[in-house]
GROMACS .gro file of C-alpha atoms in nm:
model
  401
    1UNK     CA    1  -8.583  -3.545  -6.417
    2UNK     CA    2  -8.826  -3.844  -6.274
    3UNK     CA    3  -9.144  -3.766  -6.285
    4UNK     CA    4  -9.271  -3.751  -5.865
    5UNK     CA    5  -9.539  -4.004  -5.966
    6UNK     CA    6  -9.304  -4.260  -6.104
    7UNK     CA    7  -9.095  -4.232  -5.817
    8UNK     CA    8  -9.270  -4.549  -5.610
    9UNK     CA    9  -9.096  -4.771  -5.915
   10UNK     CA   10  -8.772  -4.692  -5.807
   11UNK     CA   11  -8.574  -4.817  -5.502
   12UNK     CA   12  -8.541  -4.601  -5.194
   13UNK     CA   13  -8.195  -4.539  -5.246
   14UNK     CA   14  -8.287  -4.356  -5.588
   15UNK     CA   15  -8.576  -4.193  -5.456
   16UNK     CA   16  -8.324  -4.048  -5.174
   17UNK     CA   17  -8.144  -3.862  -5.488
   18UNK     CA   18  -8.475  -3.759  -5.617
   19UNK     CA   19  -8.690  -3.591  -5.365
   20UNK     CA   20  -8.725  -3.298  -5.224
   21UNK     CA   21  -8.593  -3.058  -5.557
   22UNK     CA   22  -8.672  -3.024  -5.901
   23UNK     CA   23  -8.398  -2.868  -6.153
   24UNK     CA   24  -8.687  -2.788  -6.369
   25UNK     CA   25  -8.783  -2.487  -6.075
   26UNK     CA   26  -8.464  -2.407  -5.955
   27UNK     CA   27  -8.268  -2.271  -6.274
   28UNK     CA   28  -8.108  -2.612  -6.362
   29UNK     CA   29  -7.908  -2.600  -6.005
   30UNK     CA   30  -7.921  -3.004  -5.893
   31UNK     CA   31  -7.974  -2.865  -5.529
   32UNK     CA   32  -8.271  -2.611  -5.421
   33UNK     CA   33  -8.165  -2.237  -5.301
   34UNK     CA   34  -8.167  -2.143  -4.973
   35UNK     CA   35  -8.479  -1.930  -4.881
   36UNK     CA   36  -8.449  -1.714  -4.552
   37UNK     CA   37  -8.685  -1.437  -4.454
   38UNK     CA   38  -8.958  -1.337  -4.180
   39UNK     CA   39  -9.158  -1.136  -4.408
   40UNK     CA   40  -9.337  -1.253  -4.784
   41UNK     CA   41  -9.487  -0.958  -5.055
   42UNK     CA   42  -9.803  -1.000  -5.132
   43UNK     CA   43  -9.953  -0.852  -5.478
   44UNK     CA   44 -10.346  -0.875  -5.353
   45UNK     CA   45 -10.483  -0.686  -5.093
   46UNK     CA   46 -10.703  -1.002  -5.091
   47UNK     CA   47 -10.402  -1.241  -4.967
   48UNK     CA   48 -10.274  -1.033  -4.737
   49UNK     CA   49 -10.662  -1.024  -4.591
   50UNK     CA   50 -10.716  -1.415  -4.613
   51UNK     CA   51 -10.316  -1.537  -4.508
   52UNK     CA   52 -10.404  -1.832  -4.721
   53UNK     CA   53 -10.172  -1.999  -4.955
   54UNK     CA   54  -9.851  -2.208  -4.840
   55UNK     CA   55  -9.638  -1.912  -4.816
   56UNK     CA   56  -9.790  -1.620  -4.618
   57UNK     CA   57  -9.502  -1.469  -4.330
   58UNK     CA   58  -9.211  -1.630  -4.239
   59UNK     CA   59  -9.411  -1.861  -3.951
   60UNK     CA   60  -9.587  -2.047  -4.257
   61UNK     CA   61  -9.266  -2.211  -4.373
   62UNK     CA   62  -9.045  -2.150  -4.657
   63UNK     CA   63  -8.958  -2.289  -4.983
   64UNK     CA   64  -8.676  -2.452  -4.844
   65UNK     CA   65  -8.840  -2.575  -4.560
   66UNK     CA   66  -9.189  -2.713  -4.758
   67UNK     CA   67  -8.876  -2.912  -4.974
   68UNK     CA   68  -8.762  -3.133  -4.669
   69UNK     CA   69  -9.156  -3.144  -4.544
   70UNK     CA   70  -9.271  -3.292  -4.873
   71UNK     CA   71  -8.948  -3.511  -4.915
   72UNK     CA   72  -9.004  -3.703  -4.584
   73UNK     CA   73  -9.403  -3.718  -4.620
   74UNK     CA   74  -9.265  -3.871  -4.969
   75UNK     CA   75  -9.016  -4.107  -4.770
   76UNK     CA   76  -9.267  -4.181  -4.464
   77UNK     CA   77  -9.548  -4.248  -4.628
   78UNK     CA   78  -9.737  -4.008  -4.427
   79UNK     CA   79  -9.993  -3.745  -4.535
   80UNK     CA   80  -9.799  -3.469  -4.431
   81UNK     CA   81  -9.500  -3.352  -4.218
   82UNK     CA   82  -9.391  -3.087  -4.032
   83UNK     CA   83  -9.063  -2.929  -3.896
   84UNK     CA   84  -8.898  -2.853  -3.536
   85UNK     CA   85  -8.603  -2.711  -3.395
   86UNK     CA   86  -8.524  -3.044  -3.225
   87UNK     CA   87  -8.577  -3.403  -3.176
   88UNK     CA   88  -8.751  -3.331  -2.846
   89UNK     CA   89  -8.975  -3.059  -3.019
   90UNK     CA   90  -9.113  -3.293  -3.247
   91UNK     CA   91  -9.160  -3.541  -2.924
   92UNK     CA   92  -9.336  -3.185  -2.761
   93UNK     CA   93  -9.490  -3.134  -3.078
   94UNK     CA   94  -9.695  -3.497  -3.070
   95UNK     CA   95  -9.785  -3.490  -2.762
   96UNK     CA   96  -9.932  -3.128  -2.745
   97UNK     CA   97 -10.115  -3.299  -3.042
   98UNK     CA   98 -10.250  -3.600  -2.936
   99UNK     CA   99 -10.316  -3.548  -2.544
  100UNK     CA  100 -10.528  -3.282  -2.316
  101UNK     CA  101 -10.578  -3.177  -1.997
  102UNK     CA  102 -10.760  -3.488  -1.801
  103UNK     CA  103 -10.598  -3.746  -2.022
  104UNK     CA  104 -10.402  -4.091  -1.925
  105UNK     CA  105 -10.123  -4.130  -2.148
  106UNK     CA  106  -9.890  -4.477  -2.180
  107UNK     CA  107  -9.504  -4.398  -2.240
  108UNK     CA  108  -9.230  -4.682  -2.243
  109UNK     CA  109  -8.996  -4.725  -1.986
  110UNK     CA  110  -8.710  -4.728  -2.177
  111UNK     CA  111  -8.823  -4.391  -2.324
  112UNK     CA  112  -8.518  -4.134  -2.412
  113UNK     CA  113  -8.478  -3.936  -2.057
  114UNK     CA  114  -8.605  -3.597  -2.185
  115UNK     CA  115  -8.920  -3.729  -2.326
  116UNK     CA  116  -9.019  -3.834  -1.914
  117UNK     CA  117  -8.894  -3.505  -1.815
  118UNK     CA  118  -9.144  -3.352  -2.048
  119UNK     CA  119  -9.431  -3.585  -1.926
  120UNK     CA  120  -9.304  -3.557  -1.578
  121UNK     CA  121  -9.323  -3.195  -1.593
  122UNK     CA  122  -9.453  -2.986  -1.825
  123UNK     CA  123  -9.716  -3.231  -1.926
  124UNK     CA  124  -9.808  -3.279  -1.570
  125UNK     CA  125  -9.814  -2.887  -1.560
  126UNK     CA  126 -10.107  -2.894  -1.785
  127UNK     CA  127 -10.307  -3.204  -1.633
  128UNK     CA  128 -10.204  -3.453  -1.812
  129UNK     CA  129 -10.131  -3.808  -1.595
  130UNK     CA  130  -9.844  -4.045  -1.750
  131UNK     CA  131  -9.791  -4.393  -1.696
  132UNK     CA  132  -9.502  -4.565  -1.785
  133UNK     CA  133  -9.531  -4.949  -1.893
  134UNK     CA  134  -9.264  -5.250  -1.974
  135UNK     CA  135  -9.115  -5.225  -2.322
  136UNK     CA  136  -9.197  -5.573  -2.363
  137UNK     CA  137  -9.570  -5.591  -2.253
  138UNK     CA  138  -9.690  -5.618  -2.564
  139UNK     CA  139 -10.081  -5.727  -2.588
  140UNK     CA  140 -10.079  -5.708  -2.241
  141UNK     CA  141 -10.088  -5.308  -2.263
  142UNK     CA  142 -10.479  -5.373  -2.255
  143UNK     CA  143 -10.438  -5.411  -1.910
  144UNK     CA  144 -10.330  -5.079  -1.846
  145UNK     CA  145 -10.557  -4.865  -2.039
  146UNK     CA  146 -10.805  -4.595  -1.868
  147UNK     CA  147 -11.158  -4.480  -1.985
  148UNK     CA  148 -10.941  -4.140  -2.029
  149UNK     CA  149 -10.636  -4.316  -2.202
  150UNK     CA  150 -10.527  -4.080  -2.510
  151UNK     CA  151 -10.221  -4.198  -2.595
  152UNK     CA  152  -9.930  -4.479  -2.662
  153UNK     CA  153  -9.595  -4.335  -2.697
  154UNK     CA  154  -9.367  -4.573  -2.813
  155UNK     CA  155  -8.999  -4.599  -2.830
  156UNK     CA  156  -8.802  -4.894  -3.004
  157UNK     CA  157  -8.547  -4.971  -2.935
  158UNK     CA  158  -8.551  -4.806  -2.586
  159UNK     CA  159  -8.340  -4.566  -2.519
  160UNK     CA  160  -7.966  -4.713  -2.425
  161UNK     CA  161  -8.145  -5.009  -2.275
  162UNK     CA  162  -8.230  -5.118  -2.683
  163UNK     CA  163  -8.555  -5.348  -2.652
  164UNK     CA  164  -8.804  -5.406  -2.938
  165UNK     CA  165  -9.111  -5.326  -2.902
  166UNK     CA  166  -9.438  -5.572  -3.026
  167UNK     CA  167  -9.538  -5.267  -3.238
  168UNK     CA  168  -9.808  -5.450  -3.433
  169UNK     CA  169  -9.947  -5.607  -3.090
  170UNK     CA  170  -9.942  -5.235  -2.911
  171UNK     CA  171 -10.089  -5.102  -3.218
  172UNK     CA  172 -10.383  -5.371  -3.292
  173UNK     CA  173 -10.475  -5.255  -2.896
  174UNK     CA  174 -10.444  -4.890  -2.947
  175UNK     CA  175 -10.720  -4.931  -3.248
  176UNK     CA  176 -10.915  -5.143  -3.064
  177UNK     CA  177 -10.959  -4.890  -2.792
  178UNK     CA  178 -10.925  -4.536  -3.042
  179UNK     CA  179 -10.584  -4.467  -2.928
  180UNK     CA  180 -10.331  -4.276  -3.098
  181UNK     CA  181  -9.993  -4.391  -3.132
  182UNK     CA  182  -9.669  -4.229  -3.156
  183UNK     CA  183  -9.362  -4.380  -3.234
  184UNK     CA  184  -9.009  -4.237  -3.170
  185UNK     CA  185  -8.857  -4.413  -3.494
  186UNK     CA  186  -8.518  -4.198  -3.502
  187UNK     CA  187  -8.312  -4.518  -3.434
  188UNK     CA  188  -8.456  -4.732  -3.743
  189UNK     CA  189  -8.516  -4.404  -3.967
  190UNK     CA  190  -8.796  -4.470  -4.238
  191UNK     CA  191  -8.542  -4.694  -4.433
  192UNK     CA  192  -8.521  -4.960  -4.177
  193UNK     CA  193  -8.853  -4.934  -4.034
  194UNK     CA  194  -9.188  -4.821  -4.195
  195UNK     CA  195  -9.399  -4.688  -3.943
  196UNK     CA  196  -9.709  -4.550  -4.071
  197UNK     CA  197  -9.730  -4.931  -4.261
  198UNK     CA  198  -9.703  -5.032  -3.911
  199UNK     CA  199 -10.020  -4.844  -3.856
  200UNK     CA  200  -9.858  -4.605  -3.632
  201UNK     CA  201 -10.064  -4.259  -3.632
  202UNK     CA  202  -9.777  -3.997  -3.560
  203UNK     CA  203  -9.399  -4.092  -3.633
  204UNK     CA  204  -9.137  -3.837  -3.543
  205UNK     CA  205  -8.746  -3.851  -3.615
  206UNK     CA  206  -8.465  -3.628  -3.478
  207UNK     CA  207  -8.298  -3.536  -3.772
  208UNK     CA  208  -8.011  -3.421  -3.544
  209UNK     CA  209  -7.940  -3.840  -3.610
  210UNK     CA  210  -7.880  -3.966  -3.923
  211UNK     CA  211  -8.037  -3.760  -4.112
  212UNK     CA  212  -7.796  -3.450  -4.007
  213UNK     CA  213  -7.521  -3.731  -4.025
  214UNK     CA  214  -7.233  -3.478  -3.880
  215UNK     CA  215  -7.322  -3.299  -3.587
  216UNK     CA  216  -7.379  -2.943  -3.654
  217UNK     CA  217  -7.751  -2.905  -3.625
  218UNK     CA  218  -8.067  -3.038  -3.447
  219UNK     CA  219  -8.354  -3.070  -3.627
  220UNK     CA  220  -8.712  -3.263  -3.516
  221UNK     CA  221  -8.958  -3.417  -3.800
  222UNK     CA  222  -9.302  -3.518  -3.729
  223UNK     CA  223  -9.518  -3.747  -3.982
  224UNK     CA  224  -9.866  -3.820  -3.973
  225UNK     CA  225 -10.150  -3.984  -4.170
  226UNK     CA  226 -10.445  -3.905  -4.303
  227UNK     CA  227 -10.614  -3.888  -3.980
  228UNK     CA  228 -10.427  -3.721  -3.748
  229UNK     CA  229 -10.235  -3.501  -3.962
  230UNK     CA  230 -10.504  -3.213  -3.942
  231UNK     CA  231 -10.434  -3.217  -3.589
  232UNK     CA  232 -10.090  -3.203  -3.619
  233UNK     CA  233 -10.022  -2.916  -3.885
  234UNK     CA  234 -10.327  -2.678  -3.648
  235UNK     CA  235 -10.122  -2.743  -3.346
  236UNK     CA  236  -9.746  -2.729  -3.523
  237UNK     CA  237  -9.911  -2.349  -3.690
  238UNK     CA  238 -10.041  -2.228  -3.349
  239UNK     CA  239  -9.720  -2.295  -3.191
  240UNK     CA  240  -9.470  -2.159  -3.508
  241UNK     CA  241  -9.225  -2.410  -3.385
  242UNK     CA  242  -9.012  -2.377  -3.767
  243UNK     CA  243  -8.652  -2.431  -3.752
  244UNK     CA  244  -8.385  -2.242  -3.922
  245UNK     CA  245  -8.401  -2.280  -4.302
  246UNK     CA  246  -7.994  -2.353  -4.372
  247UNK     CA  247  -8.022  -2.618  -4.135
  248UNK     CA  248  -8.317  -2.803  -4.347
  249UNK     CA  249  -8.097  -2.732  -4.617
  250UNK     CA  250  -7.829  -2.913  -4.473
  251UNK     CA  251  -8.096  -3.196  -4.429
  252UNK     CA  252  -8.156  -3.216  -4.785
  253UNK     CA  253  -7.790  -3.242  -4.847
  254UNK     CA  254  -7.768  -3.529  -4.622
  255UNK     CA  255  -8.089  -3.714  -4.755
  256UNK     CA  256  -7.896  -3.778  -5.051
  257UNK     CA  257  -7.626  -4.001  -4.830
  258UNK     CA  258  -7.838  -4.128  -4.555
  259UNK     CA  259  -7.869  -4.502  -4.709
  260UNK     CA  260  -7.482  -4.488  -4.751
  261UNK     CA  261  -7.408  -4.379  -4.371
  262UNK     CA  262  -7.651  -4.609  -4.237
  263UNK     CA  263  -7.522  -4.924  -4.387
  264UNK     CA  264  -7.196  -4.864  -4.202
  265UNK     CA  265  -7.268  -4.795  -3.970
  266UNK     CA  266  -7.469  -5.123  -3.938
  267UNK     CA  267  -7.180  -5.288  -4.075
  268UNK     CA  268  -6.947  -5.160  -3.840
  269UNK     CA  269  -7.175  -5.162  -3.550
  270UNK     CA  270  -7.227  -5.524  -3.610
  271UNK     CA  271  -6.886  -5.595  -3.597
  272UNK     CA  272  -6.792  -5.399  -3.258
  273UNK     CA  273  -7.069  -5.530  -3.091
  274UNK     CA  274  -6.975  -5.890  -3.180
  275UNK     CA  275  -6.658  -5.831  -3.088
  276UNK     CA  276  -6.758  -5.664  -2.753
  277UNK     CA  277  -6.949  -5.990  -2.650
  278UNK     CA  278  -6.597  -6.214  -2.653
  279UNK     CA  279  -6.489  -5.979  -2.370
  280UNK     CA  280  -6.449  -6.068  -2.062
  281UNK     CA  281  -6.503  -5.786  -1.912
  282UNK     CA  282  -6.870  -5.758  -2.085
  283UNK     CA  283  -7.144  -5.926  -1.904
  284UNK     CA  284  -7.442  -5.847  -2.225
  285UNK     CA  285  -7.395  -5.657  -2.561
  286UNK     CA  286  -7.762  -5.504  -2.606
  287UNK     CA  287  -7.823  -5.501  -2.997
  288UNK     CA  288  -8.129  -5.562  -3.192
  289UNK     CA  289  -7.986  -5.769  -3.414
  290UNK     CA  290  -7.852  -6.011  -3.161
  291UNK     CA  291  -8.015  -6.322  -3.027
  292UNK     CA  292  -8.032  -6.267  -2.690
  293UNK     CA  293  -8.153  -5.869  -2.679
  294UNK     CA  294  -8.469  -5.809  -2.556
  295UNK     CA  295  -8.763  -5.801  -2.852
  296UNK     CA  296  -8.506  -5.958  -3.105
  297UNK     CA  297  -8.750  -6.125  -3.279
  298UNK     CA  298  -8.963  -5.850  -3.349
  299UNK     CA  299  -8.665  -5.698  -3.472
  300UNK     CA  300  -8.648  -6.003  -3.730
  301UNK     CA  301  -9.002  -5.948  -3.808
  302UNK     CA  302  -9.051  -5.597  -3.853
  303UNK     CA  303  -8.734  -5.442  -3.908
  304UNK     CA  304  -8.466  -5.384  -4.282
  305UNK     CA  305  -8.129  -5.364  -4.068
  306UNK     CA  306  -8.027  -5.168  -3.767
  307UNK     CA  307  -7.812  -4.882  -3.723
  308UNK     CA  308  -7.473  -4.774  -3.538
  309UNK     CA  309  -7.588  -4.759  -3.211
  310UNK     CA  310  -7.591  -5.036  -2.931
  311UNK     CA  311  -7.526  -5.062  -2.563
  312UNK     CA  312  -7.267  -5.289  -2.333
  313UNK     CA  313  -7.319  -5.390  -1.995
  314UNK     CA  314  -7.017  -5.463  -1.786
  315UNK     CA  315  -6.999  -5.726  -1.560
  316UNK     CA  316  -7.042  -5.631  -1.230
  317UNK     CA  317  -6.744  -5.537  -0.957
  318UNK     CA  318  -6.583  -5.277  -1.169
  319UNK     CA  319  -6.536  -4.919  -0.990
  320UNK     CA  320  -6.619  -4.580  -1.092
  321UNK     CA  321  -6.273  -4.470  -1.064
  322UNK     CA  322  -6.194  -4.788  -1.334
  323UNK     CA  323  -6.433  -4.650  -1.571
  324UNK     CA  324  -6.358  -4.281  -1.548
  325UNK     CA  325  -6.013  -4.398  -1.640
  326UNK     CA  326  -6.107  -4.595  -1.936
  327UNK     CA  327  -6.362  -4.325  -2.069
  328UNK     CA  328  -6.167  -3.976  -2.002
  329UNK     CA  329  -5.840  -4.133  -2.181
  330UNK     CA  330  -5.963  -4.243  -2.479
  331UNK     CA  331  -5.847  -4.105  -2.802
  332UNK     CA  332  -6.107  -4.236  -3.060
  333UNK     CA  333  -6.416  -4.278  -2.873
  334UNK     CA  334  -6.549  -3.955  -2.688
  335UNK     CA  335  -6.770  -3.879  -2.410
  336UNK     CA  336  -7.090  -3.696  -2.570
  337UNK     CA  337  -7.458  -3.698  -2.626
  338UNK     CA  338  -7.665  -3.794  -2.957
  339UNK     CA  339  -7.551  -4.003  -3.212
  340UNK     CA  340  -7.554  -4.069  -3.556
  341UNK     CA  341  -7.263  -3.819  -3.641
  342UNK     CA  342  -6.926  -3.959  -3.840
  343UNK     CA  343  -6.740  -3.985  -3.457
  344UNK     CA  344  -6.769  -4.222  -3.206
  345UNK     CA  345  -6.888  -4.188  -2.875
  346UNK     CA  346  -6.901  -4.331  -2.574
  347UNK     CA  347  -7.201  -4.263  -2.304
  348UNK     CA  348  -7.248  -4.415  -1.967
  349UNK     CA  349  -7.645  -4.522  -1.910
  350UNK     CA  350  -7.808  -4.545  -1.635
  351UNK     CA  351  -8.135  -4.727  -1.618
  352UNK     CA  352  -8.170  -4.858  -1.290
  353UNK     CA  353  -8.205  -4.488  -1.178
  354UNK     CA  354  -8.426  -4.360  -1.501
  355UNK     CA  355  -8.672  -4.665  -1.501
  356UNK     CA  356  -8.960  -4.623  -1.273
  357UNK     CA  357  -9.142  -4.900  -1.206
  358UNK     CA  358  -8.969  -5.186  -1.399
  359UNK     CA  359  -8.654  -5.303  -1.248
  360UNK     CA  360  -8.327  -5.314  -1.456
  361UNK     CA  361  -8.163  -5.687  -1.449
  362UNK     CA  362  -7.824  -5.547  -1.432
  363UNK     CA  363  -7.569  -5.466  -1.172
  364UNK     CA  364  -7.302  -5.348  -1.358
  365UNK     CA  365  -7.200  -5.030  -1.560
  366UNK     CA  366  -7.394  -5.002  -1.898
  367UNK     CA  367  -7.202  -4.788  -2.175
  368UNK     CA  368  -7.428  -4.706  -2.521
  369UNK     CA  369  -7.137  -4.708  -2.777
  370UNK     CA  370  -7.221  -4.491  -3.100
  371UNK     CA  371  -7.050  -4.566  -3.386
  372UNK     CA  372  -6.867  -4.367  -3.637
  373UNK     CA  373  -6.707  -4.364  -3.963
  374UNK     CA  374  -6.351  -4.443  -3.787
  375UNK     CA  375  -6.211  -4.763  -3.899
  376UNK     CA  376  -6.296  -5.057  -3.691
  377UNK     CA  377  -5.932  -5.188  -3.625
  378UNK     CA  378  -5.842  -4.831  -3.492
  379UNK     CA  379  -6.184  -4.892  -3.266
  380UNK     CA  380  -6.121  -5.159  -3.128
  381UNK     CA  381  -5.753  -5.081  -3.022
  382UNK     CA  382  -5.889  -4.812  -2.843
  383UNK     CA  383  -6.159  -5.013  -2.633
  384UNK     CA  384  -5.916  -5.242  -2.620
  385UNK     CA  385  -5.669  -5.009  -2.395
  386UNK     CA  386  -5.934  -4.893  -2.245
  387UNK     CA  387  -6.088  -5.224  -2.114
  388UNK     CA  388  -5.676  -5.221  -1.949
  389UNK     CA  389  -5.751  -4.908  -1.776
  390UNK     CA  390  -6.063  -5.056  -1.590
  391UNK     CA  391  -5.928  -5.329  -1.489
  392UNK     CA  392  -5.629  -5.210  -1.357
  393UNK     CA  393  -5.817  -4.986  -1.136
  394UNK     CA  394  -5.925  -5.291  -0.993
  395UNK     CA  395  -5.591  -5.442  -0.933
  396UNK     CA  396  -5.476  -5.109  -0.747
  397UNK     CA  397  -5.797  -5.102  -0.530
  398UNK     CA  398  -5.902  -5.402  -0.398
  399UNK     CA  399  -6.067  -5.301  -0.133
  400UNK     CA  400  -6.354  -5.108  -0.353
  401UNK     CA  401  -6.451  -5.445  -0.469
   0.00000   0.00000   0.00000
């Protein structure tokens, strides 16, 4: 077995088979048990007294849960993380953390839609103002900070809308000022994008993504460094916030094949999206990794690779009867939420009406495309006969034009 301290030496695809279990504790068994329970037997009266130790009722944790905790600290570089039901916990979770009542926080624009319910609402609820700021205003964020600014949440690439943030210029601000950033780095996972080494305070991940890999859990993780993660594990224990312990187990399993999945679906995702741009019935493929997306050369900069997900826009004139018949008749693709499973889906955005103050360029529909393990020919026959379907909508209404 590698020793934990020799594990830096190794690449990250190795240390993905490594972490988070140890044969040595387990019996021999390559993976770690499953540990369920509410309630932990104590031997001292003393322990029972002082609920100290890692393990003290079923709200502390579990073995099984501490493995996928110290696995991504390992992978993160963080000094410490800490479990949620759900991407949006964890997003709940770092906010609760960070921000109080009186407090001006900074969200992006193209944040993921239930993250501005949550500062719309709740967050509001408890006093807490939110502004929401241009994805690409980099150094410029300076402009918008209050003597009660707490917080920059950050989001990249946006949410369906895919722009790259200027981490390093919102971060070098943040620190100037003693902000806290957070970063919503599910998209990039740790393998593409290194956070904390951005100098990000508190990263989260919805493990419901890649991590998960198949669809058949949610799951939130929340990193933080030295600093903040004191602050992070009192608020994560006052709220008890612990998912279920078989689905961190099936976390673990898919640690072990996230650098496989993610390649390609970068591969693949590549592919479609280049294809997609020869279309004449696209107007703009939004991907990272192409020239003309928003923040592409921060993506150059800062970034390993990018994942399977990317959005189209469609040029405008389209009608919504054309593109309920090219979505609902698919046979590959599928209409669904989240992403990062082994099928493909297709989602209609819709910034112009989730944006608040920054107007979206585009008139025409915008479809985020997630893609699966399918093979690409098989993909692209089916967009294909679906691109048919809109436009014959088109040809049968005229007037609608």
């Amino acid at each position: 077995m590698v020793d934990l301290t020799e594990l830096s030496t190794f690449d990250i695809t190795t240390q993905l088979t490594v972490i988070g279990r140890n044969p040595d504790e387990q019996n021999g068994f390559v993976n770690p048990p499953l540990y369920k329970g509410s309630t932990i037997i104590h031997k001292k009266l003393s322990d029972v007294e002082s609920m100290k130790g890692r393990f003290f009722y079923g709200t502390a944790g579990s073995p099984t849960i501490a493995n996928l905790e110290d696995a991504w600290t390992h992978l993160t570089g963080a000094a410490g993380t800490v479990l949620s039901p759900s991407g949006l916990g964890s997003i709940t979770l770092a906010l609760m953390t960070l921000a109080k009542a009186g407090d001006h926080i900074l969200i992006t624009d193209s944040v993921y839609v239930p993250t501005r319910v949550l500062c719309d609402g709740l967050l509001a609820k408890f006093g807490i103002q939110t502004e929401y700021y241009d994805p690409s205003v980099g150094e410029d964020i300076e402009k918008l900070l209050k003597p009660n600014t707490s917080v920059i949440f950050l989001e990249s690439p946006g949410s369906g809308t895919m722009e790259i943030q200027d981490i390093p210029a919102l971060v070098s601000i943040a620190k100037k000022h003693g902000i806290r950033t957070i970063l919503d780095n599910t998209w990039a996972t740790p393998l593409f994008f290194d956070a904390h080494g951005h100098g990000i305070d508190i990263s989260l991940e919805a493990g419901t993504k890649y991590l998960g890999g198949h669809s058949d859990f949610l799951l939130g993780l929340t990193s933080a460094n030295q600093e903040c993660w004191p602050l992070l594990r009192s608020t994560y224990d006052a709220m008890a916030m612990l998912p279920g312990a078989d689905d961190c187990q099936l976390a673990l399993r898919g640690m072990r094949t996230l650098h496989l999945r993610l390649k390609e679906a970068e591969r693949k995702a590549l592919d479609l999206a280049a294809w997609l741009g020869n279309r004449d019935e696209v107007e703009k493929v939004l991907h990272p990794a192409f020239k003309d997306c928003p923040g592409h050369k921060y993506w150059l900069r800062d970034y390993k690779g990018s994942s399977g997900l990317f959005s189209i826009v469609l040029k405008d004139g389209f009608t919504r009867a054309g593109l309920e018949n090219m979505v609902e008749k698919m046979k590959i693709f599928h209409l669904g939420f989240s992403w990062g499973g082994y099928e493909s889906l297709i989602t209609p955005v819709k910034p112009a009406k989730q944006r608040k103050p920054h107007n979206w360029p585009h008139r025409g529909f915008a479809l985020r495309i997630q893609v699966g393990l399918e093979e690409l020919s098989d993909l692209k026959k089916d967009l294909e006969l679906g691109f048919k379907r809109l436009a014959a909508e088109i040809s049968m209404n005229p007037l609608q034009l």
